[in-house]
Amino acid sequence: MATNFLTTLEIQKDPDGGHVFHKQDGQRFSNTVTIKMNISQTYKFTVTFRPAMRLESWMVRGEKMDFSRVKPKKEEDDVSIYEAQWTSIGIEINKRNTRKEMPIVLEFDNGVTMKTNIQVKFYPAEETEHSKWGQEMHALELSCAIPDGHIYVDIKKEKIY
């Protein structure tokens, strides 16, 4: 029987905790949703697993992340939360009608690997008008399964809210 779990990814501007925004793009690009970010900005990534999973390695855009395990705010039996900071220094601004894929790779202690791509449009560091068009992104929620005998995660459903 496959192992099922829920993964929630939150992205916030750091240090102020400001939200990033997302918008529906229809079928124009490889993903129907675009997350809007600014270059030369630090972001806090928080990933939560229900039930708890032990994270061994975390990569964003090919960069190995330094991360830490966070104690849940309330006593929950079977949850694990990890945080990391990522900066968009050195990322090029997207030209009109273009998007970038941001691969996120998570490796667990049991040798299982999870990979997902989020679609991002990067705006200039000081740009605050277009980068806020759309809706506040609270989290990306992924319903996941590890098929019996496999070392990869199968993402069954994805939702941004």
C-alpha positions as MATLAB code, in Angstrom:
seq = 'MATNFLTTLEIQKDPDGGHVFHKQDGQRFSNTVTIKMNISQTYKFTVTFRPAMRLESWMVRGEKMDFSRVKPKKEEDDVSIYEAQWTSIGIEINKRNTRKEMPIVLEFDNGVTMKTNIQVKFYPAEETEHSKWGQEMHALELSCAIPDGHIYVDIKKEKIY';
ca = [
       0.000    0.000    0.000;
       1.363    3.424   -0.960;
       2.389    5.876    1.752;
       0.262    9.034    1.506;
       1.175   12.428    2.946;
       0.425   16.128    2.530;
       3.136   18.698    1.793;
       2.516   22.419    2.275;
       5.002   25.006    0.960;
       4.787   28.621    2.101;
       6.927   31.418    0.626;
       7.174   34.825    2.297;
       9.378   37.850    1.870;
      12.000   37.959    4.594;
      12.535   39.679    7.018;
       9.139   41.452    6.938;
       7.007   38.356    6.305;
       5.249   39.986    3.353;
       3.250   37.742    1.054;
       4.191   36.777   -2.454;
       1.394   36.866   -5.010;
       0.165   34.442   -7.655;
      -2.079   34.633  -10.690;
      -3.755   32.287  -13.113;
      -2.080   32.232  -16.520;
      -4.316   29.745  -18.285;
      -2.550   27.544  -20.816;
      -0.014   30.145  -22.012;
       2.898   28.537  -20.163;
       3.914   25.121  -18.841;
       2.022   25.713  -15.585;
      -1.336   27.458  -15.252;
      -0.283   29.439  -12.143;
       2.563   31.959  -11.850;
       4.118   33.018   -8.556;
       5.457   36.579   -8.569;
       8.788   37.366   -6.921;
      11.316   40.196   -6.951;
      15.020   39.881   -7.684;
      17.595   40.692   -4.964;
      15.078   39.710   -2.276;
      15.387   37.201    0.542;
      12.502   34.761    0.930;
      11.599   32.418    3.751;
      10.453   28.981    2.590;
       8.499   26.847    5.055;
       7.633   23.240    4.224;
       5.265   21.173    6.360;
       4.667   17.420    6.137;
       1.594   15.609    7.493;
       2.261   12.956    8.727;
       5.791   13.866    9.794;
       8.646   13.123    7.389;
      12.348   13.534    8.138;
      13.948   15.868    5.593;
      17.609   15.200    4.748;
      18.247   17.532    1.797;
      16.464   20.503    0.195;
      17.328   22.189   -3.096;
      15.794   25.232   -4.796;
      16.861   26.015   -8.386;
      19.788   23.633   -7.960;
      21.044   25.360   -4.789;
      21.407   23.221   -1.701;
      19.534   24.940    1.115;
      20.550   25.264    4.749;
      17.392   24.470    6.673;
      16.238   23.884   10.207;
      13.420   21.954   11.812;
      10.852   24.151   13.532;
       8.753   23.197   16.517;
       5.023   23.367   15.681;
       3.104   26.259   17.275;
       0.622   23.869   18.813;
       1.090   20.300   19.907;
       0.407   18.203   16.850;
       1.244   14.520   16.987;
       2.337   13.844   13.470;
       3.686   16.919   11.704;
       7.162   18.139   10.758;
       8.013   21.706    9.755;
      11.232   22.954    8.153;
      12.379   26.477    7.246;
      15.038   27.843    4.933;
      16.031   31.177    3.464;
      16.591   31.662   -0.251;
      17.708   34.812   -2.050;
      16.972   35.818   -5.608;
      20.272   37.670   -5.995;
      21.720   37.096   -9.458;
      18.378   36.054  -10.998;
      17.500   37.818  -14.230;
      14.267   39.773  -14.558;
      11.712   38.026  -16.754;
      10.979   39.661  -20.062;
       7.377   40.228  -21.029;
       5.438   36.994  -21.652;
       8.147   34.777  -20.152;
       8.318   32.681  -16.981;
      11.020   30.686  -15.189;
      10.716   27.188  -13.782;
      11.881   26.901  -10.184;
      12.595   23.247   -9.382;
      12.291   22.228   -5.743;
      13.820   18.893   -4.731;
      13.295   17.347   -1.301;
      15.110   14.195   -0.178;
      13.946   12.226    2.832;
      15.852   10.011    5.261;
      14.466    6.842    3.665;
      16.121    7.632    0.315;
      12.883    8.886   -1.240;
      13.042   11.991   -3.465;
      10.292   14.500   -4.210;
      10.523   16.982   -7.080;
       8.133   19.727   -8.082;
       8.403   22.831  -10.262;
       6.824   26.151   -9.525;
       6.447   28.729  -12.270;
       7.811   32.149  -11.335;
       7.978   35.585  -12.880;
      10.783   37.717  -11.454;
      10.357   41.488  -11.284;
      12.911   44.226  -10.524;
      13.815   44.560   -6.838;
      12.025   47.882   -6.384;
       8.920   46.972   -8.431;
       5.828   46.817   -6.214;
       2.883   47.312   -8.578;
       2.880   44.413  -11.060;
       4.464   41.995   -8.589;
       1.343   42.367   -6.425;
      -1.255   41.834   -9.146;
      -3.209   38.704   -8.451;
      -3.917   37.039   -5.132;
      -1.811   36.626   -2.016;
      -0.199   33.218   -1.955;
      -0.664   31.581    1.414;
       0.620   28.133    0.437;
       1.120   25.502   -2.233;
      -0.483   22.267   -1.062;
       0.610   18.948   -2.568;
      -1.181   15.647   -1.997;
       1.584   13.051   -2.273;
       2.090    9.298   -2.367;
       5.141    7.064   -2.286;
       4.275    3.948   -4.321;
       5.270    0.667   -2.699;
       8.843   -0.292   -3.499;
       9.725    3.083   -5.108;
      12.087    5.886   -4.135;
      10.161    8.781   -5.664;
       7.125   10.794   -4.597;
       4.112   10.857   -6.881;
       2.281   14.200   -6.613;
      -1.409   13.391   -7.011;
      -2.938   16.837   -6.615;
      -1.672   20.406   -6.315;
      -3.496   23.496   -5.079;
      -2.435   27.083   -4.430;
      -4.408   29.148   -1.980;
];
